[in-house]
Coordinates of N, CA, C and O and ligand atoms in Angstrom, one line a residue:
X424 N 95.2 72.2 -11.6 CA 95.7 72.7 -12.9 C 96.6 73.9 -12.7 O 96.4 74.7 -11.8
X425 N 97.6 74.0 -13.5 CA 98.6 75.1 -13.4 C 97.9 76.4 -13.6 O 96.9 76.5 -14.4
X426 N 98.4 77.5 -12.9 CA 97.8 78.8 -13.1 C 98.2 79.3 -14.5 O 99.4 79.5 -14.8
X427 N 97.2 79.5 -15.4 CA 97.6 80.0 -16.8 C 97.5 81.5 -16.9 O 97.6 82.0 -18.0
X428 N 97.3 82.2 -15.8 CA 97.1 83.6 -16.0 C 98.4 84.3 -16.4 O 99.5 83.9 -16.0
X429 N 98.2 85.3 -17.2 CA 99.3 86.1 -17.8 C 99.6 87.3 -16.8 O 98.8 88.2 -16.8
X430 N 100.7 87.2 -16.1 CA 101.1 88.3 -15.2 C 102.3 89.0 -15.8 O 103.3 88.4 -16.1
X431 N 102.2 90.3 -15.9 CA 103.3 91.1 -16.4 C 103.8 92.0 -15.3 O 103.0 92.5 -14.5
X432 N 105.1 92.2 -15.3 CA 105.7 93.2 -14.4 C 106.2 94.4 -15.3 O 106.8 94.2 -16.3
X433 N 105.8 95.6 -14.8 CA 106.3 96.8 -15.5 C 107.2 97.5 -14.5 O 106.7 98.3 -13.7
X434 N 108.5 97.3 -14.7 CA 109.4 97.9 -13.7 C 109.9 99.3 -14.1 O 109.9 99.6 -15.3
X435 N 110.3 100.1 -13.1 CA 110.9 101.4 -13.5 C 111.2 102.2 -12.3 O 110.9 101.8 -11.1
X436 N 111.7 103.4 -12.5 CA 112.0 104.3 -11.4 C 110.8 105.2 -11.1 O 110.6 105.5 -9.9
X437 N 110.1 105.6 -12.1 CA 108.8 106.4 -11.9 C 109.0 107.6 -11.0 O 108.3 107.8 -10.1
X438 N 110.1 108.3 -11.3 CA 110.4 109.5 -10.5 C 110.3 110.8 -11.3 O 111.3 111.4 -11.7
X439 N 109.0 111.2 -11.6 CA 107.7 110.7 -11.2 C 107.1 109.9 -12.3 O 107.6 109.9 -13.5
X440 N 105.9 109.3 -12.1 CA 105.2 108.7 -13.2 C 104.7 109.8 -14.2 O 104.3 110.9 -13.8
X441 N 104.8 109.5 -15.5 CA 104.4 110.4 -16.5 C 103.2 109.8 -17.2 O 102.8 108.7 -17.1
X442 N 102.6 110.6 -18.1 CA 101.5 110.1 -18.9 C 101.9 109.0 -19.9 O 101.1 108.2 -20.4
X443 N 103.2 109.0 -20.2 CA 103.8 108.0 -21.0 C 103.7 106.6 -20.3 O 103.3 105.6 -20.8
X444 N 104.1 106.7 -19.0 CA 104.0 105.4 -18.2 C 102.5 105.0 -18.1 O 102.2 103.8 -18.2
X445 N 101.7 106.0 -17.8 CA 100.2 105.6 -17.6 C 99.7 105.0 -18.9 O 99.0 104.0 -18.9
X446 N 100.1 105.5 -20.1 CA 99.7 105.0 -21.3 C 100.1 103.5 -21.5 O 99.3 102.6 -21.9
X447 N 101.3 103.2 -21.2 CA 101.9 101.9 -21.3 C 101.1 100.9 -20.3 O 100.8 99.8 -20.7
X448 N 100.9 101.4 -19.1 CA 100.2 100.6 -18.1 C 98.8 100.2 -18.5 O 98.3 99.1 -18.4
X449 N 98.1 101.3 -19.1 CA 96.7 101.0 -19.6 C 96.7 100.0 -20.7 O 95.9 99.2 -20.8
X450 N 97.7 100.1 -21.6 CA 97.8 99.2 -22.7 C 98.1 97.8 -22.2 O 97.5 96.8 -22.6
X451 N 99.0 97.7 -21.2 CA 99.4 96.4 -20.6 C 98.2 95.8 -19.9 O 98.0 94.6 -19.9
X452 N 97.4 96.6 -19.2 CA 96.2 96.1 -18.5 C 95.2 95.5 -19.4 O 94.4 94.6 -18.9
X453 N 95.2 95.9 -20.6 CA 94.3 95.2 -21.6 C 94.8 93.9 -22.1 O 94.1 93.0 -22.5
X454 N 96.1 93.8 -22.2 CA 96.8 92.6 -22.8 C 97.0 91.5 -21.8 O 97.0 90.3 -22.2
X455 N 97.2 91.9 -20.5 CA 97.5 90.8 -19.5 C 96.4 90.7 -18.5 O 95.7 91.7 -18.2
X456 N 96.4 89.6 -17.8 CA 95.4 89.4 -16.7 C 95.7 90.3 -15.6 O 94.8 90.9 -15.0
X457 N 97.0 90.5 -15.3 CA 97.4 91.4 -14.2 C 98.7 92.1 -14.6 O 99.6 91.5 -15.2
X458 N 98.8 93.4 -14.3 CA 100.1 94.0 -14.5 C 100.5 94.6 -13.2 O 99.8 95.3 -12.5
X459 N 101.7 94.3 -12.8 CA 102.3 94.8 -11.6 C 103.3 95.9 -11.9 O 104.3 95.6 -12.5
X460 N 103.0 97.1 -11.5 CA 103.9 98.2 -11.7 C 104.9 98.1 -10.5 O 104.5 98.3 -9.3
X461 N 106.1 97.9 -10.8 CA 107.1 97.6 -9.8 C 108.1 98.8 -9.7 O 108.9 99.1 -10.6
X462 N 108.0 99.5 -8.6 CA 108.9 100.7 -8.4 C 110.2 100.3 -7.8 O 110.2 99.7 -6.7
X463 N 111.3 100.7 -8.4 CA 112.6 100.3 -7.9 C 112.9 101.1 -6.6 O 112.7 102.3 -6.6
X464 N 113.3 100.4 -5.6 CA 113.5 101.0 -4.3 C 115.0 101.4 -4.0 O 115.3 102.1 -3.1
X465 N 115.9 101.0 -4.9 CA 117.3 101.3 -4.7 C 117.5 102.8 -4.4 O 117.0 103.6 -5.1
X466 N 118.1 103.1 -3.2 CA 118.2 104.5 -2.8 C 119.0 105.3 -3.8 O 120.2 105.1 -4.0
X467 N 118.3 106.2 -4.5 CA 118.9 107.1 -5.4 C 118.9 108.5 -4.8 O 117.8 109.1 -4.7
X468 N 120.1 108.9 -4.4 CA 120.1 110.2 -3.6 C 119.6 111.4 -4.5 O 119.1 112.4 -3.9
X469 N 119.6 111.2 -5.8 CA 119.2 112.3 -6.6 C 117.7 112.3 -6.9 O 117.2 113.1 -7.6
X470 N 117.0 111.3 -6.4 CA 115.6 111.1 -6.7 C 114.8 112.3 -6.1 O 115.1 112.8 -5.0
X471 N 113.8 112.8 -6.8 CA 113.0 113.9 -6.3 C 111.9 113.3 -5.3 O 111.7 113.9 -4.3
X472 N 111.3 112.2 -5.7 CA 110.2 111.6 -4.8 C 110.7 110.3 -4.2 O 111.4 109.5 -4.9
X473 N 110.4 110.1 -2.9 CA 110.9 108.9 -2.3 C 109.9 107.8 -2.8 O 108.9 108.0 -3.4
X474 N 110.3 106.5 -2.5 CA 109.5 105.4 -3.0 C 108.0 105.5 -2.5 O 107.1 105.2 -3.3
X475 N 107.8 105.8 -1.2 CA 106.5 105.9 -0.7 C 105.6 106.9 -1.5 O 104.4 106.6 -1.9
X476 N 106.2 108.0 -1.9 CA 105.4 109.0 -2.7 C 105.1 108.5 -4.1 O 104.0 108.7 -4.6
X477 N 106.1 107.8 -4.7 CA 105.9 107.3 -6.0 C 104.8 106.3 -6.0 O 103.9 106.2 -6.9
X478 N 104.8 105.4 -5.0 CA 103.8 104.3 -4.9 C 102.5 104.9 -4.7 O 101.5 104.6 -5.3
X479 N 102.4 105.9 -3.8 CA 101.1 106.5 -3.5 C 100.5 107.2 -4.7 O 99.3 107.2 -5.0
X480 N 101.4 107.9 -5.5 CA 100.9 108.6 -6.7 C 100.3 107.5 -7.7 O 99.2 107.7 -8.2
X481 N 101.1 106.4 -7.9 CA 100.7 105.4 -8.9 C 99.4 104.7 -8.4 O 98.5 104.4 -9.2
X482 N 99.3 104.5 -7.1 CA 98.1 103.8 -6.6 C 96.9 104.7 -6.8 O 95.8 104.3 -7.1
X483 N 97.0 106.0 -6.6 CA 95.9 107.0 -6.8 C 95.5 107.0 -8.3 O 94.3 106.9 -8.6
X484 N 96.5 107.0 -9.1 CA 96.2 107.0 -10.6 C 95.5 105.8 -11.0 O 94.5 105.9 -11.9
X485 N 95.8 104.6 -10.5 CA 95.2 103.4 -10.9 C 94.2 102.8 -10.0 O 93.9 101.6 -10.0
X486 N 93.6 103.6 -9.1 CA 92.7 103.1 -8.1 C 91.5 102.5 -8.8 O 90.9 101.6 -8.3
X487 N 91.1 102.9 -10.0 CA 90.0 102.3 -10.7 C 90.3 101.2 -11.6 O 89.4 100.7 -12.4
X488 N 91.5 100.6 -11.5 CA 91.9 99.5 -12.4 C 92.2 98.3 -11.6 O 93.3 98.2 -11.0
X489 N 91.2 97.4 -11.4 CA 91.4 96.3 -10.5 C 92.6 95.3 -10.9 O 93.1 94.6 -10.1
X490 N 93.0 95.3 -12.2 CA 94.1 94.4 -12.6 C 95.5 95.1 -12.6 O 96.4 94.5 -13.2
X491 N 95.5 96.3 -12.1 CA 96.8 97.0 -12.0 C 97.2 97.0 -10.5 O 96.4 97.5 -9.7
X492 N 98.4 96.5 -10.2 CA 98.9 96.4 -8.8 C 100.1 97.3 -8.8 O 100.9 97.3 -9.8
X493 N 100.3 98.0 -7.7 CA 101.6 98.8 -7.6 C 102.4 98.2 -6.4 O 101.8 98.0 -5.3
X494 N 103.6 97.9 -6.7 CA 104.5 97.3 -5.7 C 105.9 97.9 -5.7 O 106.1 98.7 -6.6
X495 N 106.7 97.5 -4.9 CA 108.1 97.9 -4.9 C 109.0 96.7 -5.1 O 108.6 95.6 -4.7
X496 N 110.2 96.9 -5.6 CA 111.2 95.9 -5.6 C 112.6 96.4 -5.5 O 112.9 97.6 -5.8
X497 N 113.5 95.6 -5.0 CA 114.9 95.9 -4.9 C 115.7 94.7 -5.4 O 115.1 93.6 -5.6
X498 N 116.9 94.9 -5.7 CA 117.7 93.7 -6.2 C 117.4 93.4 -7.6 O 117.0 94.3 -8.4
X499 N 117.6 92.2 -8.0 CA 117.5 91.8 -9.4 C 116.0 91.8 -9.8 O 115.2 91.1 -9.2
X500 N 115.7 92.4 -10.9 CA 114.4 92.4 -11.5 C 113.9 91.0 -11.8 O 112.7 90.7 -11.5
X501 N 114.7 90.2 -12.3 CA 114.3 88.9 -12.8 C 113.9 88.0 -11.5 O 113.0 87.2 -11.6
X502 N 114.6 88.2 -10.4 CA 114.3 87.5 -9.2 C 112.9 87.9 -8.7 O 112.1 87.1 -8.3
X503 N 112.6 89.2 -8.8 CA 111.3 89.8 -8.4 C 110.2 89.2 -9.3 O 109.2 88.7 -8.8
X504 N 110.5 89.2 -10.6 CA 109.5 88.7 -11.5 C 109.2 87.2 -11.2 O 108.0 86.8 -11.3
X505 N 110.2 86.5 -10.9 CA 110.0 85.0 -10.6 C 109.1 84.9 -9.3 O 108.2 84.1 -9.3
X506 N 109.5 85.7 -8.3 CA 108.7 85.6 -7.1 C 107.2 85.9 -7.3 O 106.4 85.4 -6.7
X507 N 107.0 86.9 -8.2 CA 105.6 87.3 -8.5 C 104.9 86.4 -9.5 O 103.9 86.7 -10.0
X508 N 105.6 85.4 -9.9 CA 105.2 84.4 -10.9 C 104.7 85.1 -12.2 O 103.7 84.8 -12.8
X509 N 105.5 86.1 -12.6 CA 105.2 86.8 -13.9 C 105.9 86.1 -15.0 O 107.0 85.6 -14.9
X510 N 105.2 86.1 -16.2 CA 105.8 85.5 -17.4 C 106.4 86.6 -18.3 O 107.0 86.3 -19.3
X511 N 106.0 87.8 -18.0 CA 106.4 88.9 -18.9 C 106.9 90.1 -18.2 O 106.5 90.4 -17.1
X512 N 108.0 90.7 -18.8 CA 108.4 92.0 -18.3 C 108.0 93.0 -19.4 O 108.3 92.8 -20.6
X513 N 107.3 94.1 -19.0 CA 106.9 95.1 -20.0 C 107.9 96.3 -19.9 O 108.2 96.7 -18.8
X514 N 108.3 96.8 -21.1 CA 109.1 98.0 -21.1 C 108.5 98.9 -22.2 O 108.1 98.4 -23.3
X515 N 108.5 100.2 -22.0 CA 108.1 101.1 -23.1 C 109.3 101.5 -23.9 O 110.4 101.7 -23.5
X516 N 109.0 101.6 -25.2 CA 110.0 102.1 -26.2 C 109.5 103.4 -26.8 O 108.4 103.3 -27.5
X517 N 110.2 104.5 -26.6 CA 109.7 105.8 -27.1 C 110.3 106.1 -28.5 O 109.7 106.6 -29.4
X518 N 111.6 105.8 -28.6 CA 112.3 106.1 -29.8 C 113.5 105.2 -30.0 O 113.8 104.4 -29.1
X519 N 114.1 105.3 -31.1 CA 115.2 104.4 -31.4 C 116.3 104.5 -30.4 O 117.0 103.6 -30.0
X520 N 116.4 105.7 -29.9 CA 117.5 106.0 -28.8 C 117.3 105.1 -27.6 O 118.2 104.9 -26.9
X521 N 116.1 104.7 -27.3 CA 115.8 103.9 -26.1 C 116.3 102.4 -26.4 O 116.5 101.7 -25.5
X522 N 116.4 102.1 -27.7 CA 116.5 100.7 -28.0 C 117.7 100.0 -27.5 O 117.6 98.8 -27.0
X523 N 118.9 100.6 -27.7 CA 120.1 99.9 -27.4 C 120.2 99.4 -25.9 O 120.4 98.3 -25.6
X524 N 119.9 100.3 -25.0 CA 119.9 100.0 -23.6 C 118.8 99.0 -23.2 O 119.0 98.0 -22.5
X525 N 117.6 99.2 -23.9 CA 116.5 98.2 -23.6 C 116.8 96.8 -24.1 O 116.5 95.8 -23.5
X526 N 117.5 96.8 -25.3 CA 117.8 95.5 -25.8 C 118.9 94.8 -24.9 O 118.7 93.6 -24.6
X527 N 119.8 95.5 -24.4 CA 120.8 94.9 -23.5 C 120.2 94.4 -22.3 O 120.5 93.3 -21.8
X528 N 119.3 95.2 -21.7 CA 118.6 94.7 -20.5 C 117.7 93.5 -20.7 O 117.7 92.5 -20.0
X529 N 117.0 93.5 -21.9 CA 116.1 92.4 -22.2 C 117.0 91.1 -22.4 O 116.6 90.0 -21.9
X530 N 118.1 91.2 -23.1 CA 118.9 90.0 -23.3 C 119.6 89.6 -22.0 O 119.8 88.4 -21.8
X531 N 120.0 90.5 -21.2 CA 120.6 90.1 -19.9 C 119.6 89.4 -19.0 O 119.8 88.4 -18.4
X532 N 118.4 89.9 -19.0 CA 117.3 89.3 -18.3 C 117.0 87.9 -18.8 O 116.7 87.0 -18.1
X533 N 117.0 87.8 -20.1 CA 116.8 86.5 -20.8 C 117.9 85.5 -20.4 O 117.7 84.3 -20.1
X534 N 119.1 86.0 -20.3 CA 120.3 85.2 -19.9 C 120.0 84.7 -18.5 O 120.3 83.5 -18.2
X535 N 119.5 85.5 -17.7 CA 119.3 85.2 -16.2 C 118.0 84.3 -16.1 O 118.0 83.4 -15.2
X536 N 117.1 84.4 -16.9 CA 115.9 83.6 -16.8 C 115.2 83.5 -18.2 O 114.5 84.5 -18.6
X537 N 115.4 82.4 -18.9 CA 114.9 82.3 -20.3 C 113.4 82.2 -20.4 O 112.9 82.5 -21.5
X538 N 112.8 81.9 -19.3 CA 111.3 81.7 -19.5 C 110.5 83.0 -19.2 O 109.3 82.9 -19.2
X539 N 111.2 84.1 -18.9 CA 110.4 85.3 -18.7 C 110.7 86.2 -19.9 O 111.9 86.5 -20.2
X540 N 109.7 86.6 -20.6 CA 109.9 87.3 -21.9 C 109.7 88.8 -21.7 O 108.8 89.2 -20.9
X541 N 110.6 89.6 -22.3 CA 110.4 91.0 -22.3 C 109.5 91.4 -23.5 O 109.8 91.0 -24.6
X542 N 108.5 92.2 -23.2 CA 107.6 92.7 -24.3 C 107.8 94.2 -24.3 O 107.6 94.9 -23.3
X543 N 108.1 94.8 -25.5 CA 108.2 96.2 -25.7 C 106.9 96.8 -26.2 O 106.3 96.2 -27.1
X544 N 106.5 97.9 -25.6 CA 105.3 98.5 -26.1 C 105.5 100.0 -26.3 O 106.3 100.6 -25.6
X545 N 104.9 100.5 -27.4 CA 105.1 101.9 -27.7 C 103.9 102.8 -27.1 O 102.8 102.4 -27.3
X546 N 104.3 103.9 -26.5 CA 103.2 104.8 -26.0 C 102.6 105.5 -27.2 O 103.1 105.6 -28.3
X547 N 101.5 106.2 -26.9 CA 100.9 107.1 -27.9 C 101.9 108.1 -28.4 O 102.7 108.5 -27.6
X548 N 101.8 108.5 -29.7 CA 102.8 109.4 -30.2 C 103.0 110.7 -29.4 O 104.1 111.2 -29.3
X549 N 101.9 111.2 -28.8 CA 102.1 112.5 -28.1 C 102.9 112.4 -26.8 O 103.2 113.4 -26.2
X550 N 103.3 111.1 -26.5 CA 104.2 111.0 -25.3 C 105.6 110.5 -25.6 O 106.4 110.3 -24.7
X551 N 105.9 110.5 -26.9 CA 107.2 109.9 -27.3 C 108.4 110.8 -26.8 O 109.5 110.3 -26.7
X552 N 108.1 112.1 -26.5 CA 109.2 112.9 -26.1 C 109.2 113.1 -24.6 O 110.0 113.9 -24.0
X553 N 108.2 112.5 -23.9 CA 108.1 112.8 -22.5 C 108.9 111.8 -21.7 O 108.9 110.6 -21.8
X554 N 109.7 112.4 -20.7 CA 110.5 111.6 -19.8 C 110.4 112.2 -18.4 O 110.1 113.4 -18.3
X555 N 110.6 111.3 -17.4 CA 110.5 111.9 -16.0 C 111.6 113.0 -15.8 O 111.3 114.0 -15.2
X556 N 112.7 112.7 -16.4 CA 113.8 113.7 -16.2 C 113.5 115.1 -16.8 O 113.6 116.1 -16.1
X557 N 112.9 115.1 -18.0 CA 112.6 116.4 -18.6 C 111.4 117.1 -17.9 O 111.4 118.3 -17.7
X558 N 110.4 116.3 -17.5 CA 109.3 116.8 -16.8 C 109.7 117.5 -15.5 O 109.3 118.6 -15.2
X559 N 110.7 116.9 -14.8 CA 111.2 117.5 -13.5 C 111.9 118.8 -13.8 O 111.7 119.8 -13.1
X560 N 112.7 118.8 -14.9 CA 113.4 120.0 -15.2 C 112.5 121.1 -15.6 O 112.7 122.2 -15.1
X561 N 111.5 120.8 -16.4 CA 110.6 121.9 -16.9 C 109.8 122.4 -15.7 O 109.6 123.6 -15.5
X562 N 109.3 121.5 -14.8 CA 108.5 121.9 -13.6 C 109.4 122.8 -12.7 O 108.9 123.8 -12.2
X563 N 110.6 122.4 -12.5 CA 111.5 123.1 -11.6 C 111.8 124.5 -12.1 O 112.0 125.4 -11.3
X564 N 111.7 124.7 -13.5 CA 112.0 126.0 -14.0 C 110.7 126.8 -14.3 O 110.8 127.8 -15.0
X565 N 109.6 126.2 -13.9 CA 108.4 127.0 -14.0 C 107.6 126.8 -15.3 O 106.7 127.6 -15.5
X566 N 108.0 125.9 -16.1 CA 107.3 125.6 -17.4 C 106.1 124.8 -17.2 O 105.9 124.2 -16.1
X567 N 105.2 124.7 -18.2 CA 104.0 124.0 -18.1 C 104.2 122.5 -18.4 O 104.9 122.1 -19.4
X568 N 103.7 121.7 -17.5 CA 103.8 120.2 -17.7 C 102.4 119.6 -17.8 O 102.2 118.4 -17.7
X569 N 101.4 120.5 -17.9 CA 100.0 120.1 -18.1 C 99.9 119.1 -19.3 O 100.4 119.5 -20.4
X570 N 99.2 118.0 -19.1 CA 99.0 117.1 -20.2 C 100.2 116.1 -20.3 O 100.0 115.1 -21.0
X571 N 101.2 116.3 -19.6 CA 102.4 115.4 -19.7 C 102.4 114.4 -18.5 O 103.1 113.4 -18.6
X572 N 101.8 114.8 -17.4 CA 101.7 113.9 -16.2 C 100.3 113.9 -15.7 O 99.6 114.9 -15.9
X573 N 99.9 112.9 -14.9 CA 98.6 112.9 -14.3 C 98.5 114.1 -13.3 O 99.5 114.5 -12.8
X574 N 97.2 114.6 -13.1 CA 97.0 115.7 -12.2 C 97.7 115.6 -10.8 O 98.2 116.5 -10.3
X575 N 97.6 114.4 -10.2 CA 98.2 114.2 -8.9 C 99.7 114.4 -9.0 O 100.3 115.0 -8.0
X576 N 100.4 114.1 -10.0 CA 101.8 114.3 -10.2 C 102.1 115.7 -10.4 O 103.0 116.3 -9.9
X577 N 101.2 116.3 -11.2 CA 101.4 117.8 -11.5 C 101.4 118.6 -10.3 O 102.2 119.4 -10.0
X578 N 100.4 118.3 -9.4 CA 100.3 119.1 -8.2 C 101.5 118.9 -7.3 O 102.0 119.8 -6.7
X579 N 101.9 117.6 -7.2 CA 103.0 117.4 -6.3 C 104.3 118.0 -6.8 O 105.2 118.4 -6.1
X580 N 104.5 118.0 -8.1 CA 105.6 118.6 -8.7 C 105.6 120.1 -8.5 O 106.7 120.7 -8.3
X581 N 104.4 120.7 -8.7 CA 104.3 122.1 -8.4 C 104.8 122.4 -7.0 O 105.5 123.4 -6.8
X582 N 104.3 121.7 -6.1 CA 104.7 121.9 -4.7 C 106.2 121.8 -4.5 O 106.8 122.7 -3.9
X583 N 106.8 120.8 -5.1 CA 108.2 120.6 -4.9 C 109.0 121.8 -5.6 O 109.9 122.3 -5.1
X584 N 108.5 122.2 -6.8 CA 109.2 123.2 -7.5 C 109.1 124.5 -6.8 O 110.1 125.3 -6.7
X585 N 107.9 124.8 -6.2 CA 107.8 126.1 -5.5 C 108.7 126.1 -4.3 O 109.4 127.1 -4.0
X586 N 108.8 124.9 -3.6 CA 109.7 124.9 -2.4 C 111.1 125.1 -2.8 O 111.8 125.9 -2.3
X587 N 111.4 124.5 -4.0 CA 112.8 124.7 -4.5 C 113.1 126.1 -4.8 O 114.1 126.7 -4.5
X588 N 112.1 126.8 -5.5 CA 112.3 128.2 -5.9 C 112.5 129.1 -4.7 O 113.2 130.0 -4.7
X589 N 111.7 128.8 -3.7 CA 111.7 129.7 -2.5 C 113.1 129.6 -1.8 O 113.5 130.5 -1.2
X590 N 113.7 128.4 -1.9 CA 114.9 128.2 -1.1 C 116.1 128.9 -1.8 O 117.0 129.3 -1.1
X591 N 116.1 129.1 -3.1 CA 117.3 129.6 -3.8 C 117.2 131.2 -3.8 O 116.2 131.8 -3.5
Ligands
PNS835 O1 112.7 103.6 -15.3 P1 114.1 103.1 -15.5 O2 115.0 103.8 -14.6 O3 114.5 103.1 -16.9 O4 114.0 101.5 -15.0 C1 115.2 100.8 -15.0 C2 115.0 99.4 -14.3 C3 114.4 99.6 -12.9 C4 114.0 98.6 -15.1 C5 116.4 98.7 -14.2 O5 117.3 99.5 -13.7 C6 116.3 97.4 -13.4 O6 115.7 96.4 -13.8 N1 116.9 97.4 -12.2 C7 117.0 96.3 -11.3 C8 118.3 95.7 -11.2 C9 118.5 94.6 -12.3 O7 117.8 93.7 -12.4 N2 119.6 94.9 -13.1 C10 119.8 94.0 -14.2 C11 118.9 94.4 -15.4 S1 119.5 93.8 -16.9

């Protein structure tokens, strides 16, 4: 019999993971049999955390969730989703401003593979303004990021920000 399990891929940069990402993954873990958090490996010179660090933070955060897997991918997302036999790509939508880019990506991915559906999920309201970029900026400038990122991310960001401040 064909495997009927619902596998979702949740792709992203996760530099670093925020509580908004965590919220979406937890929602996805309830909806799907398995959710694969897929960290993009494309070398981004401006990234704060390397792929290994992002994966290790995510694995620590989801160690108690047996149907959440953390993996890496490079190249085309749709090829990765096919390899993982995923039927769904999950993306979070925080605000209308996210929509245009997300719709383009969803339709391009559908053009590349019509049988993999993109599902948009909204995070809890308290995370609608939270982004990895702003969290990094606030942390680097010494502001509070408590409650915006998981504790493991907060402590690693603090370490990075302190190193940064000492250097300048
Ligand atoms: O967290 P991000 O940076 O918004 O995630 C963007 C991501 C990784 C989902 C997107 O850049 C992506 O899918 N990259 C893989 C390359 C690819 O498949 N490009 C065509 C997508 S339409």
